XYZ file of N, CA and C in Angstrom:
591
model
N 0.858 -1.152 0.000
C 0.000 0.000 0.000
C 0.911 1.224 0.000
N 0.570 2.161 -0.850
C 1.388 3.357 -0.928
C 1.064 4.284 0.234
N 2.015 5.159 0.489
C 1.839 6.086 1.600
C 0.666 7.021 1.343
N 0.442 7.392 0.102
C -0.670 8.280 -0.225
C -2.007 7.587 0.071
N -2.128 6.289 -0.271
C -3.359 5.543 0.023
C -3.556 5.431 1.528
N -2.454 5.123 2.231
C -2.542 4.992 3.678
C -2.982 6.323 4.295
N -2.416 7.437 3.852
C -2.807 8.756 4.357
C -4.271 9.060 4.033
N -4.708 8.655 2.849
C -6.106 8.862 2.454
C -7.030 8.064 3.364
N -6.663 6.816 3.674
C -7.477 5.969 4.557
C -7.504 6.558 5.962
N -6.317 6.964 6.462
C -6.250 7.558 7.794
C -7.081 8.841 7.832
N -6.964 9.655 6.798
C -7.729 10.892 6.724
C -9.236 10.595 6.698
N -9.636 9.575 5.958
C -11.056 9.196 5.886
C -11.552 8.724 7.253
N -10.717 7.942 7.950
C -11.102 7.459 9.282
C -11.226 8.630 10.252
N -10.250 9.533 10.224
C -10.293 10.701 11.103
C -11.514 11.565 10.771
N -11.765 11.784 9.480
C -12.925 12.592 9.077
C -14.219 11.919 9.526
N -14.291 10.601 9.363
C -15.476 9.860 9.819
C -15.667 10.000 11.316
N -14.570 9.914 12.067
C -14.644 10.082 13.518
C -15.127 11.469 13.895
N -14.623 12.475 13.179
C -15.054 13.848 13.453
C -16.546 14.005 13.150
N -16.986 13.455 12.020
C -18.405 13.544 11.658
C -19.259 12.837 12.707
N -18.860 11.628 13.098
C -19.626 10.894 14.111
C -19.607 11.622 15.451
N -18.443 12.119 15.825
C -18.331 12.831 17.100
C -19.149 14.105 17.110
N -19.086 14.875 16.037
C -19.877 16.105 16.004
C -21.361 15.783 15.919
N -21.703 14.705 15.238
C -23.105 14.270 15.197
C -23.595 13.924 16.582
N -22.756 13.286 17.379
C -23.138 12.949 18.756
C -23.392 14.217 19.557
N -22.448 15.181 19.430
C -22.600 16.404 20.219
C -23.732 17.284 19.705
N -23.965 17.268 18.395
C -25.040 18.093 17.857
C -26.404 17.429 18.021
N -26.461 16.112 17.770
C -27.753 15.439 17.738
C -27.904 14.359 18.797
N -26.814 13.880 19.352
C -26.879 12.737 20.259
C -26.901 13.092 21.724
N -26.897 14.366 22.058
C -26.864 14.723 23.471
C -28.227 14.516 24.142
N -29.267 14.383 23.346
C -30.598 14.090 23.868
C -31.018 12.738 23.324
N -31.460 11.888 24.239
C -31.893 10.563 23.796
C -33.045 10.100 24.675
N -34.125 9.714 24.025
C -35.253 9.088 24.705
C -35.486 7.765 23.987
N -35.295 6.647 24.686
C -35.487 5.352 24.036
C -36.901 5.213 23.462
N -36.986 4.595 22.311
C -38.275 4.384 21.656
C -39.237 3.630 22.565
N -38.733 2.619 23.258
C -39.602 1.836 24.137
C -40.173 2.702 25.261
N -39.378 3.633 25.769
C -39.857 4.557 26.802
C -41.019 5.383 26.254
N -40.827 5.943 25.063
C -41.870 6.781 24.456
C -43.131 5.986 24.162
N -42.962 4.767 23.633
C -44.126 3.920 23.339
C -44.875 3.564 24.617
N -44.134 3.193 25.655
C -44.767 2.829 26.929
C -45.473 4.038 27.535
N -44.869 5.200 27.380
C -45.495 6.426 27.897
C -46.819 6.681 27.181
N -46.825 6.542 25.871
C -48.051 6.737 25.092
C -49.112 5.711 25.470
N -48.708 4.437 25.533
C -49.653 3.377 25.911
C -50.185 3.593 27.321
N -49.298 3.970 28.228
C -49.703 4.231 29.607
C -50.702 5.377 29.692
N -50.486 6.405 28.880
C -51.415 7.543 28.876
C -52.800 7.111 28.401
N -52.839 6.238 27.393
C -54.131 5.744 26.901
C -54.845 4.911 27.963
N -54.090 4.055 28.632
C -54.674 3.219 29.691
C -55.162 4.101 30.834
N -54.350 5.074 31.213
C -54.742 5.985 32.299
C -56.019 6.737 31.935
N -56.142 7.131 30.664
C -57.359 7.825 30.235
C -58.569 6.906 30.336
N -58.398 5.631 29.973
C -59.488 4.657 30.123
C -59.907 4.545 31.588
N -58.923 4.521 32.476
C -59.203 4.413 33.915
C -59.980 5.638 34.392
N -59.548 6.818 33.958
C -60.228 8.059 34.345
C -61.661 8.063 33.815
N -61.824 7.677 32.545
C -63.162 7.645 31.954
C -64.071 6.678 32.710
N -63.539 5.510 33.035
C -64.332 4.524 33.769
C -64.681 5.027 35.165
N -63.761 5.743 35.792
C -64.039 6.306 37.120
C -65.201 7.288 37.065
N -65.231 8.084 36.009
C -66.342 9.041 35.855
C -67.676 8.304 35.711
N -67.674 7.237 34.913
C -68.893 6.442 34.734
C -69.312 5.828 36.068
N -68.334 5.306 36.802
C -68.631 4.692 38.103
C -69.234 5.713 39.065
N -68.662 6.907 39.106
C -69.210 7.948 39.985
C -70.641 8.308 39.591
N -70.886 8.395 38.283
C -72.252 8.678 37.822
C -73.194 7.542 38.216
N -72.706 6.309 38.117
C -73.539 5.165 38.484
C -73.789 5.096 39.985
N -72.836 5.549 40.784
C -73.079 5.621 42.229
C -74.226 6.584 42.528
N -74.286 7.672 41.786
C -75.402 8.610 41.954
C -76.720 7.951 41.564
N -76.696 7.178 40.480
C -77.909 6.469 40.057
C -78.334 5.445 41.107
N -77.356 4.735 41.662
C -77.667 3.743 42.701
C -78.304 4.433 43.898
N -77.776 5.581 44.259
C -78.340 6.351 45.367
C -79.781 6.762 45.058
N -80.010 7.159 43.823
C -81.367 7.537 43.409
C -82.308 6.327 43.466
N -81.841 5.176 42.979
C -82.653 3.952 43.062
C -82.980 3.632 44.518
N -82.009 3.857 45.393
C -82.217 3.606 46.825
C -83.332 4.510 47.365
N -83.272 5.785 47.040
C -84.294 6.729 47.511
C -85.688 6.359 46.997
N -85.731 5.773 45.786
C -87.012 5.402 45.171
C -87.411 3.954 45.466
N -86.639 3.281 46.318
C -86.896 1.881 46.692
C -86.911 0.950 45.476
N -86.136 1.300 44.459
C -86.039 0.471 43.249
C -84.794 -0.412 43.374
N -84.888 -1.387 44.252
C -83.733 -2.213 44.594
C -83.297 -3.122 43.452
N -84.225 -3.570 42.623
C -83.834 -4.461 41.522
C -82.936 -3.723 40.526
N -83.276 -2.467 40.213
C -82.422 -1.676 39.309
C -81.076 -1.377 39.964
N -81.107 -1.095 41.242
C -79.861 -0.828 41.971
C -78.964 -2.061 41.943
N -79.549 -3.232 42.175
C -78.765 -4.477 42.170
C -78.189 -4.771 40.788
N -78.968 -4.508 39.753
C -78.479 -4.721 38.387
C -77.278 -3.817 38.096
N -77.394 -2.568 38.464
C -76.294 -1.623 38.237
C -75.070 -1.990 39.075
N -75.290 -2.449 40.288
C -74.184 -2.888 41.146
C -73.468 -4.076 40.521
N -74.225 -5.030 39.989
C -73.608 -6.196 39.328
C -72.742 -5.755 38.156
N -73.254 -4.816 37.364
C -72.471 -4.294 36.234
C -71.201 -3.601 36.718
N -71.321 -2.850 37.799
C -70.159 -2.139 38.330
C -69.116 -3.098 38.905
N -69.550 -4.202 39.467
C -68.588 -5.195 39.974
C -67.780 -5.793 38.825
N -68.432 -6.025 37.689
C -67.713 -6.523 36.505
C -66.716 -5.466 36.032
N -67.164 -4.227 35.947
C -66.276 -3.137 35.519
C -65.122 -2.944 36.496
N -65.374 -3.199 37.781
C -64.328 -3.077 38.790
C -63.212 -4.083 38.530
N -63.585 -5.293 38.145
C -62.558 -6.300 37.802
C -61.763 -5.846 36.585
N -62.452 -5.265 35.607
C -61.765 -4.754 34.417
C -60.818 -3.613 34.792
N -61.244 -2.773 35.690
C -60.408 -1.660 36.136
C -59.150 -2.167 36.837
N -59.287 -3.253 37.577
C -58.109 -3.863 38.214
C -57.138 -4.367 37.155
N -57.674 -4.908 36.066
C -56.821 -5.344 34.959
C -56.141 -4.146 34.301
N -56.859 -3.035 34.204
C -56.255 -1.821 33.644
C -55.086 -1.345 34.503
N -55.223 -1.465 35.815
C -54.127 -1.077 36.715
C -52.903 -1.948 36.460
N -53.123 -3.229 36.207
C -52.015 -4.137 35.897
C -51.381 -3.747 34.568
N -52.214 -3.441 33.575
C -51.691 -3.021 32.269
C -50.883 -1.729 32.400
N -51.378 -0.793 33.207
C -50.655 0.464 33.411
C -49.320 0.209 34.095
N -49.310 -0.647 35.098
C -48.046 -0.931 35.797
C -47.050 -1.602 34.861
N -47.539 -2.383 33.913
C -46.650 -3.001 32.926
C -45.981 -1.931 32.057
N -46.733 -0.912 31.667
C -46.158 0.175 30.868
C -45.164 0.989 31.699
N -45.472 1.188 32.963
C -44.543 1.906 33.844
C -43.252 1.123 34.013
N -43.370 -0.192 34.083
C -42.173 -1.041 34.199
C -41.302 -0.883 32.960
N -41.922 -0.846 31.781
C -41.165 -0.643 30.536
C -40.457 0.713 30.558
N -41.157 1.733 31.024
C -40.548 3.063 31.100
C -39.374 3.056 32.074
N -39.566 2.438 33.229
C -38.503 2.406 34.246
C -37.285 1.649 33.738
N -37.534 0.540 33.048
C -36.435 -0.294 32.561
C -35.581 0.450 31.540
N -36.190 1.311 30.747
C -35.437 2.010 29.699
C -35.025 3.427 30.098
N -35.455 3.882 31.259
C -35.163 5.270 31.650
C -33.677 5.530 31.878
N -32.915 4.485 32.181
C -31.479 4.694 32.414
C -30.754 5.139 31.143
N -31.388 4.936 29.979
C -30.777 5.340 28.711
C -31.155 6.761 28.288
N -31.951 7.437 29.086
C -32.380 8.798 28.739
C -31.225 9.768 28.966
N -31.036 10.660 28.001
C -30.063 11.738 28.117
C -30.774 13.029 27.786
N -30.460 14.108 28.412
C -29.439 14.319 29.432
C -29.888 13.772 30.791
N -28.954 13.767 31.721
C -29.217 13.181 33.037
C -30.349 13.904 33.774
N -30.489 15.206 33.560
C -31.577 15.955 34.212
C -32.935 15.425 33.744
N -33.049 15.123 32.465
C -34.299 14.552 31.937
C -34.546 13.181 32.552
N -33.484 12.406 32.700
C -33.604 11.073 33.316
C -34.098 11.203 34.761
N -33.537 12.166 35.507
C -33.959 12.377 36.904
C -35.433 12.773 36.985
N -35.850 13.667 36.109
C -37.247 14.119 36.106
C -38.168 12.963 35.716
N -37.756 12.166 34.738
C -38.560 11.004 34.339
C -38.706 10.039 35.508
N -37.632 9.848 36.255
C -37.671 8.956 37.420
C -38.620 9.494 38.486
N -38.590 10.802 38.714
C -39.532 11.411 39.665
C -40.973 11.178 39.220
N -41.221 11.402 37.933
C -42.562 11.192 37.396
C -43.006 9.749 37.537
N -42.090 8.830 37.243
C -42.409 7.404 37.374
C -42.719 7.037 38.816
N -41.982 7.611 39.750
C -42.251 7.342 41.172
C -43.669 7.759 41.538
N -44.092 8.909 41.043
C -45.458 9.372 41.310
C -46.485 8.437 40.688
N -46.206 7.979 39.485
C -47.172 7.115 38.801
C -47.234 5.731 39.437
N -46.111 5.232 39.933
C -46.118 3.951 40.656
C -46.948 4.091 41.932
N -46.776 5.207 42.629
C -47.589 5.459 43.827
C -49.063 5.549 43.452
N -49.348 6.160 42.313
C -50.722 6.249 41.830
C -51.316 4.860 41.630
N -50.560 3.963 41.009
C -51.065 2.605 40.763
C -51.347 1.903 42.084
N -50.481 2.085 43.069
C -50.728 1.491 44.391
C -52.039 2.000 44.970
N -52.255 3.296 44.870
C -53.499 3.875 45.391
C -54.696 3.420 44.560
N -54.484 3.223 43.269
C -55.560 2.755 42.396
C -56.014 1.353 42.791
N -55.068 0.514 43.162
C -55.409 -0.836 43.616
C -56.275 -0.750 44.876
N -55.888 0.110 45.810
C -56.672 0.297 47.039
C -58.052 0.860 46.696
N -58.088 1.851 45.813
C -59.341 2.474 45.377
C -60.290 1.426 44.795
N -59.768 0.577 43.905
C -60.597 -0.466 43.294
C -61.111 -1.446 44.336
N -60.263 -1.786 45.299
C -60.692 -2.699 46.356
C -61.800 -2.064 47.200
N -61.645 -0.788 47.522
C -62.676 -0.091 48.295
C -63.993 -0.007 47.518
N -63.893 0.250 46.213
C -65.106 0.277 45.391
C -65.797 -1.084 45.400
N -64.996 -2.123 45.275
C -65.565 -3.475 45.309
C -66.279 -3.702 46.641
N -65.628 -3.322 47.737
C -66.259 -3.458 49.054
C -67.560 -2.661 49.127
N -67.534 -1.438 48.588
C -68.731 -0.600 48.607
C -69.870 -1.265 47.842
N -69.563 -1.773 46.657
C -70.617 -2.403 45.866
C -71.154 -3.662 46.544
N -70.269 -4.387 47.228
C -70.728 -5.573 47.974
C -71.638 -5.167 49.135
N -71.261 -4.110 49.858
C -72.096 -3.632 50.969
C -73.436 -3.117 50.433
N -73.387 -2.390 49.314
C -74.636 -1.901 48.723
C -75.529 -3.059 48.284
N -74.904 -4.087 47.728
C -75.692 -5.256 47.328
C -76.387 -5.854 48.560
N -75.639 -6.005 49.656
C -76.240 -6.525 50.898
C -77.384 -5.621 51.359
N -77.159 -4.325 51.264
C -78.175 -3.359 51.705
C -79.473 -3.533 50.913
N -79.353 -3.753 49.597
C -80.552 -3.857 48.768
C -81.176 -5.254 48.815
N -80.357 -6.260 49.089
C -80.906 -7.611 49.218
C -81.598 -7.793 50.565
N -81.109 -7.079 51.592
C -81.693 -7.162 52.951
C -81.902 -5.743 53.485
N -82.922 -5.070 52.974
C -83.122 -3.664 53.345
C -83.414 -3.430 54.826
N -83.747 -4.460 55.550
C -84.025 -4.300 56.982
C -82.747 -4.140 57.811
N -81.575 -4.417 57.186
C -80.299 -4.249 57.889
C -79.754 -2.855 57.561
N -79.378 -2.109 58.585
C -78.856 -0.755 58.380
C -77.347 -0.819 58.144
N -76.966 -0.535 56.912
C -75.546 -0.533 56.541
C -75.069 0.864 56.142
N -75.877 1.872 56.442
C -75.541 3.235 56.014
C -74.203 3.714 56.574
N -73.881 3.348 57.814
C -72.599 3.750 58.402
C -71.422 3.168 57.638
N -71.539 1.889 57.255
C -70.483 1.248 56.465
C -70.350 1.914 55.107
N -71.491 2.189 54.485
C -71.484 2.829 53.166
C -70.780 4.180 53.252
N -71.132 4.979 54.234
C -70.536 6.311 54.367
C -69.037 6.227 54.637
N -68.634 5.283 55.473
C -67.209 5.105 55.773
C -66.428 4.739 54.511
N -66.981 3.835 53.711
C -66.309 3.432 52.469
C -66.251 4.593 51.478
N -67.316 5.357 51.393
C -67.323 6.499 50.474
C -66.256 7.516 50.876
N -66.100 7.750 52.169
C -65.061 8.671 52.648
C -63.673 8.163 52.253
N -63.428 6.875 52.465
C -62.126 6.292 52.099
C -61.899 6.355 50.589
N -62.942 6.078 49.822
C -62.835 6.134 48.357
C -62.491 7.552 47.915
N -63.147 8.531 48.503
C -62.850 9.927 48.154
C -61.410 10.295 48.498
N -60.913 9.815 49.638
C -59.516 10.068 50.017
C -58.555 9.456 49.000
N -58.841 8.225 48.587
C -57.979 7.566 47.596
C -58.046 8.289 46.254
N -59.248 8.712 45.866
C -59.400 9.434 44.603
C -58.587 10.725 44.625
N -58.596 11.413 45.757
C -57.811 12.645 45.885
C -56.314 12.349 45.769
N -55.874 11.287 46.429
C -54.456 10.908 46.353
C -54.079 10.541 44.921
N -54.941 9.806 44.240
C -54.686 9.422 42.846
C -54.561 10.672 41.985
N -55.472 11.616 42.160
C -55.406 12.862 41.392
C -54.124 13.633 41.687
N -53.719 13.681 42.956
C -52.486 14.385 43.324
C -51.261 13.740 42.680
N -51.181 12.409 42.746
C -50.041 11.721 42.131
C -50.048 11.911 40.615
N -51.229 11.913 40.018
C -51.304 12.112 38.578
C -50.850 13.520 38.204
N -51.228 14.517 38.997
C -50.771 15.892 38.736
C -49.251 15.977 38.816
N -48.668 15.298 39.801
C -47.199 15.291 39.924
C -46.557 14.648 38.698
N -47.144 13.537 38.247
C -46.614 12.846 37.069
C -46.694 13.752 35.843
N -47.851 14.349 35.627
C -48.043 15.224 34.467
C -47.071 16.399 34.524
N -46.918 17.004 35.693
C -45.989 18.136 35.836
C -44.556 17.702 35.547
N -44.166 16.540 36.063
C -42.808 16.038 35.821
C -42.591 15.779 34.336
N -43.585 15.206 33.671
C -43.414 14.891 32.255
C -43.417 16.159 31.399
N -44.093 17.208 31.842
C -44.014 18.488 31.129
C -42.602 19.056 31.229
N -42.005 18.986 32.411
C -40.619 19.438 32.588
C -39.695 18.565 31.742
N -39.930 17.253 31.767
C -39.152 16.304 30.965
C -39.203 16.710 29.488
N -40.400 16.961 28.973
C -40.548 17.341 27.565
C -39.815 18.641 27.261
N -39.872 19.598 28.189
C -39.159 20.864 27.992
C -37.652 20.639 27.913
N -37.130 19.783 28.782
C -35.688 19.501 28.776
C -35.292 18.825 27.471
N -36.082 17.861 27.042
C -35.777 17.129 25.810
C -35.859 18.053 24.598
N -36.779 19.013 24.624
C -36.964 19.927 23.492
C -35.840 20.948 23.367
N -35.077 21.170 24.446
C -34.003 22.185 24.416
C -32.922 21.821 23.436
């Protein structure tokens, strides 16, 4: 090999290194793994389904209360049965959401810059806490629907104190879920701002 060819090859390698290195500094300083982004999108869709179902459940609780006032126990029992089925589905949604959060957590170590990674981790912590509270919320709803079913099947038994206690706990969990979700959304807005810089 002639010296000119060798110099040309060395020059090409050096030029390639410079191009790759400058590409890293110009374009590679920010990185969000595709799996993280996909899991985030999927998780947002699942979370929206959960929120939508919660709204329906709250509306149905009002209907059940109305049926109770009108002594229409058969309609109340039918709606309670439907809500118990939906409650099981909601528990499955919580599992699906936690699966997406796991995907995000697993790939978050590859996020650059480090500040974005830290913010993503904070957001994930809030969302994991949300899922924990969601599991408790779903369990409390299930308990409420079971107590309501007992109330309508045996109206001579006074279960109003139990119902009120469960509703208070459900409201507390709903508030905690909303707070954790606000933290997650705020963290992800900061994350997006950092990535966009």
